[in-house]
Coordinates of C-alpha atoms and ligand atoms in Angstrom, one line a residue:
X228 CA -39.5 114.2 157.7
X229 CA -43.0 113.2 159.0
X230 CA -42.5 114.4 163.0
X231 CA -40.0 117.1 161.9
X232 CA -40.5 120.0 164.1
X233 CA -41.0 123.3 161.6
X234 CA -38.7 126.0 162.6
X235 CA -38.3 129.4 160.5
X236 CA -34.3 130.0 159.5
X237 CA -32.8 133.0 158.8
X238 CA -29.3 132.9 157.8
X239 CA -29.0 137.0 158.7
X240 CA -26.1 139.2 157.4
X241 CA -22.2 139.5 158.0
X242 CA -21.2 136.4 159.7
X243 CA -24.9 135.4 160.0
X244 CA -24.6 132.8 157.2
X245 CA -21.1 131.3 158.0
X246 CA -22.2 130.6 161.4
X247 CA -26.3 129.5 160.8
X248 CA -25.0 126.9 158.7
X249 CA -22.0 125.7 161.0
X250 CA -25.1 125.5 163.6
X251 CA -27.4 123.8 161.1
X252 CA -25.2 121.2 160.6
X253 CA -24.3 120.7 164.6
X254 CA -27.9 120.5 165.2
X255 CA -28.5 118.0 162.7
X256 CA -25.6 115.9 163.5
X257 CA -27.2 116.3 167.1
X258 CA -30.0 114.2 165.7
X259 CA -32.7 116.4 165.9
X260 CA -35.8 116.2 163.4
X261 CA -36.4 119.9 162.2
X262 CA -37.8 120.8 159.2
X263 CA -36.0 123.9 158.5
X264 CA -38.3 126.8 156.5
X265 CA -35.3 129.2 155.6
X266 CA -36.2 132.7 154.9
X267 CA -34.7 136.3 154.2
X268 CA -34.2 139.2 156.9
X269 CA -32.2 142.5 157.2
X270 CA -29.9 143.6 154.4
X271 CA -30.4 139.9 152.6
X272 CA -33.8 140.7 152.1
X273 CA -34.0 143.7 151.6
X274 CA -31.3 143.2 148.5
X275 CA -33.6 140.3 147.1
X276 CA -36.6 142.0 147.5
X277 CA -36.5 145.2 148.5
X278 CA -38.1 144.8 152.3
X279 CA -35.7 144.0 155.2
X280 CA -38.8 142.1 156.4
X281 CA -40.7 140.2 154.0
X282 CA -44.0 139.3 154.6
X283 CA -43.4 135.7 153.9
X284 CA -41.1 135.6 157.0
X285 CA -43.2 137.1 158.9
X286 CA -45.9 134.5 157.7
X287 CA -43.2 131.6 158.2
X288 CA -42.5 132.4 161.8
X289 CA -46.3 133.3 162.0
X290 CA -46.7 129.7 161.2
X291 CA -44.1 127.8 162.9
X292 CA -43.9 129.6 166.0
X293 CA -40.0 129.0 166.4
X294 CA -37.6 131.3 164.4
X295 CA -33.3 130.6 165.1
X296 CA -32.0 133.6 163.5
X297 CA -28.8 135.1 162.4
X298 CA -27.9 138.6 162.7
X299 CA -29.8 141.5 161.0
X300 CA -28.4 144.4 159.8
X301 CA -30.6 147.4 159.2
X302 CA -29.9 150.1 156.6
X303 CA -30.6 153.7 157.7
X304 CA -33.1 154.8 155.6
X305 CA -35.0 151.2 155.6
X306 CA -38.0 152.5 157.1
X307 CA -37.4 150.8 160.4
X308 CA -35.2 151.2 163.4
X309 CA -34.0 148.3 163.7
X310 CA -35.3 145.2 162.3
X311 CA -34.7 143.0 165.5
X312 CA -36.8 145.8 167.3
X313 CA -39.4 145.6 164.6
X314 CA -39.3 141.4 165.0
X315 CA -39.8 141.4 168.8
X316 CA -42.7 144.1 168.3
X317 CA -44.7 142.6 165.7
X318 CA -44.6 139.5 168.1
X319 CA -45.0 140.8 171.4
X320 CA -41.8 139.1 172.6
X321 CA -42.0 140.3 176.1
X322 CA -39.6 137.7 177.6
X323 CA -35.8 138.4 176.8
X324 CA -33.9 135.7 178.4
X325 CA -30.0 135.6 178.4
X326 CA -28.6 132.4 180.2
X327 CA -24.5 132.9 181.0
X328 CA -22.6 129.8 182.7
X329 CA -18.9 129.1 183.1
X330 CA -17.4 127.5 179.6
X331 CA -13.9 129.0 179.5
X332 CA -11.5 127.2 182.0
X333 CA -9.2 129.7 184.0
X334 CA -11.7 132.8 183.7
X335 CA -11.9 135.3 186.4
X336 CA -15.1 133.7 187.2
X337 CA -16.1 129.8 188.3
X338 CA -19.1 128.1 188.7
X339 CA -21.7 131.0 187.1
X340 CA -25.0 129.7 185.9
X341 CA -27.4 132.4 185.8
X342 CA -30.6 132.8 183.4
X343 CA -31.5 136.6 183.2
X344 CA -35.3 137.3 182.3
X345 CA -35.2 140.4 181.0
X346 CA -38.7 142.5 180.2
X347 CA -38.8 143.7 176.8
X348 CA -41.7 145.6 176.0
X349 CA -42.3 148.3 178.5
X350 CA -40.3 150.2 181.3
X351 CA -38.0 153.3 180.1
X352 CA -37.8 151.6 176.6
X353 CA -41.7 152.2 175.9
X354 CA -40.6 155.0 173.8
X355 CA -42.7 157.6 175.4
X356 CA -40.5 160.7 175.0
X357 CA -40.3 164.1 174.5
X358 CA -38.8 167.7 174.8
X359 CA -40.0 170.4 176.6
X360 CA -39.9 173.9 175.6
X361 CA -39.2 176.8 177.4
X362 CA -38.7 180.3 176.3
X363 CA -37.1 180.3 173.4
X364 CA -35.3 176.6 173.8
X365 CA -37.1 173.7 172.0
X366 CA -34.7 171.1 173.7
X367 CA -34.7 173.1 177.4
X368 CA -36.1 169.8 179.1
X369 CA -36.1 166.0 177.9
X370 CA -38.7 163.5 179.5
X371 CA -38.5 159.7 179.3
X372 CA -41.5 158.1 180.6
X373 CA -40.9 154.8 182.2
X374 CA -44.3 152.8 181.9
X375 CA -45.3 149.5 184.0
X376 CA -48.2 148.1 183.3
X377 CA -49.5 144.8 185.9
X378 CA -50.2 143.1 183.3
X379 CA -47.1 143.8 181.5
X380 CA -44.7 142.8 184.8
X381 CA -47.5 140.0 185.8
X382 CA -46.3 138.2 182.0
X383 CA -43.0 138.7 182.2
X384 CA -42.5 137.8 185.7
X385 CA -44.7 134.5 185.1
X386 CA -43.0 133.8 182.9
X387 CA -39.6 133.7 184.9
X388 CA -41.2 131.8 187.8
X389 CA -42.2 128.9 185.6
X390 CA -38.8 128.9 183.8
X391 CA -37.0 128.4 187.3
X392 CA -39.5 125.6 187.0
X393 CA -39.5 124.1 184.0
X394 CA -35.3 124.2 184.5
X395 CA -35.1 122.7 187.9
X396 CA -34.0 125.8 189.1
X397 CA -34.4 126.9 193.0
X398 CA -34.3 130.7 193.2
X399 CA -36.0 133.7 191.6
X400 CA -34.2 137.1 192.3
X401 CA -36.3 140.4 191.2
X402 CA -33.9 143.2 190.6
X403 CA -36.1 146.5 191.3
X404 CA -35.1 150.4 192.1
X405 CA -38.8 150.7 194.3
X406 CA -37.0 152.3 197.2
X407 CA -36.3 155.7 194.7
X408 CA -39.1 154.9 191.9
X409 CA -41.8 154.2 193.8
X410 CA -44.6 153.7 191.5
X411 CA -43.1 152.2 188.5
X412 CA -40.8 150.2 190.1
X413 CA -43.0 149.5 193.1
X414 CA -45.5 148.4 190.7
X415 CA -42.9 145.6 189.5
X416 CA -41.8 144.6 193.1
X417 CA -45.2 144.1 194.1
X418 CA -46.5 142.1 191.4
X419 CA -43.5 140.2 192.6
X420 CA -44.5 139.7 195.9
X421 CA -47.8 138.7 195.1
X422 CA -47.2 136.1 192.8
X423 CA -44.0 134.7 194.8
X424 CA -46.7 133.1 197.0
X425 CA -48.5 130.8 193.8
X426 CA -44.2 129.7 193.8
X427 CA -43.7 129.1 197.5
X428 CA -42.2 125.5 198.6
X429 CA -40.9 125.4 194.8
X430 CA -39.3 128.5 193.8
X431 CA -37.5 130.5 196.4
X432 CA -38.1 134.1 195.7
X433 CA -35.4 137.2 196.6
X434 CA -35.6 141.0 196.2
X435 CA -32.6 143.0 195.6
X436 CA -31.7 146.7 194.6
X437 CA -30.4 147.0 191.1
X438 CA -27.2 148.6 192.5
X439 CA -26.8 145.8 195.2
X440 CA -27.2 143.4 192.8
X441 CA -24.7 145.1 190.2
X442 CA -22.1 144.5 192.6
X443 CA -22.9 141.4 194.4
X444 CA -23.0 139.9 191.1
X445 CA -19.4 140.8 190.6
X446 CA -18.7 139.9 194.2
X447 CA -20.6 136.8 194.4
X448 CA -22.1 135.7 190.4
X449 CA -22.4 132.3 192.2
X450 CA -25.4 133.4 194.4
X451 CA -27.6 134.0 191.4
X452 CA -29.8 131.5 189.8
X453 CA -32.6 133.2 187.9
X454 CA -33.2 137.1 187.6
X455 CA -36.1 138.9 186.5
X456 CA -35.9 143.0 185.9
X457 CA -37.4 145.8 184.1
X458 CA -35.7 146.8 180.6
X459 CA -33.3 149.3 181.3
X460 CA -31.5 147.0 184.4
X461 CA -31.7 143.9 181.7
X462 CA -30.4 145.5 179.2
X463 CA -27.5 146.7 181.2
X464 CA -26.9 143.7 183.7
X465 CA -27.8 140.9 181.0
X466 CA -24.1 142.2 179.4
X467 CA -22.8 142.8 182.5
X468 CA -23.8 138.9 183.2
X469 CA -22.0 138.0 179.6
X470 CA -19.0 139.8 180.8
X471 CA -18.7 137.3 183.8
X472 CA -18.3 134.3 181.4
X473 CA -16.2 135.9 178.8
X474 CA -17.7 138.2 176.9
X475 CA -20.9 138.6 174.0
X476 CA -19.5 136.0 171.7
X477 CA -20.7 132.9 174.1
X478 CA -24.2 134.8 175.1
X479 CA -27.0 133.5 173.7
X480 CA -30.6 135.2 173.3
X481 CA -33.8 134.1 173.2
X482 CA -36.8 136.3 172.7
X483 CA -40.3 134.7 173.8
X484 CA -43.8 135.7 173.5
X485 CA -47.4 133.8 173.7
X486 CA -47.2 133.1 169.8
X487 CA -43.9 133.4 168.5
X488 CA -40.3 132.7 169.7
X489 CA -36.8 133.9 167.9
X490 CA -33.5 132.4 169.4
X491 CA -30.2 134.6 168.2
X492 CA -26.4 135.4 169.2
X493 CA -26.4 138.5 171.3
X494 CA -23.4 139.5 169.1
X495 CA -24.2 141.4 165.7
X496 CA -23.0 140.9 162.1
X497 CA -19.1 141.4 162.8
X498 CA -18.7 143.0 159.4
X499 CA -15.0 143.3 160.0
X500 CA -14.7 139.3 159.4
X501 CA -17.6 138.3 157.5
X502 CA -17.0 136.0 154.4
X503 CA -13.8 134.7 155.6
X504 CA -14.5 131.8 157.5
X505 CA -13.4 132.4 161.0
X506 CA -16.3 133.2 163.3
X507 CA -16.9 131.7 166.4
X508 CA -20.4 129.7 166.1
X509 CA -20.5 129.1 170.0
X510 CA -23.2 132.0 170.9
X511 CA -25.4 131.2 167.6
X512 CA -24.9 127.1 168.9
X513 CA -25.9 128.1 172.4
X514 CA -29.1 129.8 171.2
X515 CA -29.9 126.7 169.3
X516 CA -29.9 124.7 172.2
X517 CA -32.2 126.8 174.1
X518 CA -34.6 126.3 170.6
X519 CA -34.2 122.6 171.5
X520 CA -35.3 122.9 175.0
X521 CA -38.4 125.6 174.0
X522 CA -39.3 122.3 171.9
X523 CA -38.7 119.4 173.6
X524 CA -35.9 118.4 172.3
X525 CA -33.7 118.7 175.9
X526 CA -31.5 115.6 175.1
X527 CA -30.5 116.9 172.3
X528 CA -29.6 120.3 173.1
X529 CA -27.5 118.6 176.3
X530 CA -25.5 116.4 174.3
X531 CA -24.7 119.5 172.0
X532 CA -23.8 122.0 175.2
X533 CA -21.5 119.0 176.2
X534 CA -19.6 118.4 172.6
X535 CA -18.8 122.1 172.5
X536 CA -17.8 122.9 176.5
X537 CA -15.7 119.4 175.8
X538 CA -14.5 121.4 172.7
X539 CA -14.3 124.5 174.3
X540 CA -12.3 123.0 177.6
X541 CA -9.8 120.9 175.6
X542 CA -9.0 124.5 173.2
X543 CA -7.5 122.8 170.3
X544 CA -9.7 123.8 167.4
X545 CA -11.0 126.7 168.2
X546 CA -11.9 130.1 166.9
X547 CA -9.2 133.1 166.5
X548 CA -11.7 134.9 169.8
X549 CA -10.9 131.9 171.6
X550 CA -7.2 131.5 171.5
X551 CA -7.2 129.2 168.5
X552 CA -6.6 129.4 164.8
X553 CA -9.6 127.2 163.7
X554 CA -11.9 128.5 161.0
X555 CA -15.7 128.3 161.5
X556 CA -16.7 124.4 160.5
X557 CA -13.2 123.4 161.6
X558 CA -14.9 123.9 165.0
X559 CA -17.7 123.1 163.8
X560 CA -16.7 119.6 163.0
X561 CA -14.5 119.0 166.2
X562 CA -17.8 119.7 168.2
X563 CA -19.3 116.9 165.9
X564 CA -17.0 114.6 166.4
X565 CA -17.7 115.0 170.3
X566 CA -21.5 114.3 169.9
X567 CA -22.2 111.0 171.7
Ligands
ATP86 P1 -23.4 145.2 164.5 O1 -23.4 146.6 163.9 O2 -24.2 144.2 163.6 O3 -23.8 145.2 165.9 P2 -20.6 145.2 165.3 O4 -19.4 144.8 164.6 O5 -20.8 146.6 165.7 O6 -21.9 144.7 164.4 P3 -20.5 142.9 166.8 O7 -20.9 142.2 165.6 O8 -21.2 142.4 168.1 O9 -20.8 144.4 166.7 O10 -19.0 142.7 167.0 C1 -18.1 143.4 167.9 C2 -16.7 142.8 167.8 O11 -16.7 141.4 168.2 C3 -16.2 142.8 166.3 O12 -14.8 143.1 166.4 C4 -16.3 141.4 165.9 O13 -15.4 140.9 165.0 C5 -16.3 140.5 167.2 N1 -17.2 139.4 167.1 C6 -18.6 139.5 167.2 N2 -19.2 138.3 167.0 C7 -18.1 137.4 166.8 C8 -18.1 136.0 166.5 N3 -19.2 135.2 166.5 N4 -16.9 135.4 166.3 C9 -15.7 136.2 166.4 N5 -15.7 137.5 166.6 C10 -16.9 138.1 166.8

């Protein structure tokens, strides 16, 4: 494969490899040219070689850039917290970004396309924390520091701006709490502001209060296009967002920084039906198509979206989550078949 483009696999743990290969296998079918460099994470690696992250992955996502990736498991005891955290640190993957559209007819919910851009470096998750003693209790107080640096929000929020670009998207909500956290969150809103200007005529920008925009996005999903937010209110609304188009096991992730990006499921490793054949591929598909678009390969990842909404829509071979009785390539297959 001369033009294949390198991309580092990791086949993950629980249902990781049931549904990275039922994605391989789409993507290929899809016609695009990757040269796939598979590698070891989590409790896979760390039973073949005693390190849940192996310095060759590291060096194979070091090399390619692009990593689609199954889910990790991480042993207490490993040494790390979490070997997803550990990934999107030793990257600096600052940019979480969780599309969620409509797929499943008869929802609750029509006509939701929104791509949340989520910070995840800094904000109440920069793990600045500690107790505070007084008298004779150790645990008396418990601070959290929430940190915002310009630079930090100036990234993450460029970032968003030029993905409502590069996506044909019109609007760019930032989702702030600057009318109680004044410095932090002002901090964020007016880095905002600032650069809003570079987008006007192209990118309509919109502020609104992270409890406004908690409900109106029950109220009114439709009115969203693209959000950007802090950590904390991405971490909480990016699942609230899932919730609106049926739940974690359609959401795709990606995770993108200057050097590096992973694309994953947001679900984890299901160990309650691993190894038996029935997991639902659809979030692990989704985030290969956003691989696709990260490089280049739009076309592809549009005929792909298509074969399994088409799938998805019509309902007859699909996973158990789904209302079907399909195993994994079952579905994997029928979305094949729908490639044009
Ligand atoms: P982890 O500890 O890795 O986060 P978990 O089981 O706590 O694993 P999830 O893996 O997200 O959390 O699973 C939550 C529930 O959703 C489980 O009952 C699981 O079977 C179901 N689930 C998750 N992903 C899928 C999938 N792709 N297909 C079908 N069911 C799924």
């Amino acid at each position: 494969m001369s033009d294949a483009i390198p991309v580092t696999l990791i086949p993950g743990d629980g249902i990781g490899p049931e549904i990275v290969s039922a994605t391989v296998r789409i993507v290929e079918a899809a016609g695009a040219r990757i040269d796939w460099d598979r590698q070891l994470a989590g409790m896979a690696a760390l039973n073949a070689v005693g390190d849940p992250m192996p310095v060759a992955t590291l060096e194979s996502i070091e090399r390619t850039g692009v990593a689609l990736k199954g889910p990790l498991e991480t042993q207490l005891g490993s040494g790390y917290r979490s070997v997803n955290v550990a990934l999107r640190m030793r990257f600096d993957l600052f940019a979480n970004v969780r599309p969620a559209r409509t797929l499943v007819p008869n929802g609750r919910y029509s006509g939701v396309d929104i791509i949340l851009v989520r910070e995840n470096t800094e904000g109440l998750y920069s793990g600045v924390e500690h107790y505070v003693k007084i008298g004779n209790d150790d645990h008396a107080a418990a601070e959290s520091v929430a940190i915002i640096t310009r630079a930090g929000a100036e990234r993450v929020i460029r970032f968003a701006f030029e993905h409502a670009v590069a996506r044909g998207r019109k609007k760019l909500t930032l989702v702030h709490k600057a009318n109680i956290l004044k410095l932090s969150q002002g901090l964020f809103l007016e880095t905002g502001r600032a650069m809003a200007r570079d987008y006007a005529g192209r990118v309509q920008f919109e502020e609104r209060i992270v409890d406004a925009a908690a409900m109106q996005l029950v109220m009114a999903p439709e009115s969203f296009d693209v959000i950007v937010t802090t950590n904390l209110f991405g971490d909480i609304l990016s699942d609230e967002i899932s919730g609106l188009v049926g739940g974690l096991g359609l959401a795709p992730g990606a995770n993108i920084g200057e050097e590096a990006a992973i694309f994953e499921a947001v679900h984890g490793t299901a160990p309650d039906i691993a190894d038996q054949g029935i997991a639902n591929p659809s979030a692990l598909v989704l985030a290969a198509c956003l691989m696709l678009d990260h490089i280049g390969h739009e076309a592809c990842a549009g005929r792909i979206r298509e074969a399994l909404e088409t799938t998805i829509r019509e309902g007859q071979t699909v996973t158990r989550d789904l209302g079907g009785s399909a195993g994994t390539h079952a579905f994997a297959d029928s979305i094949i078949a729908r490639l044009t």
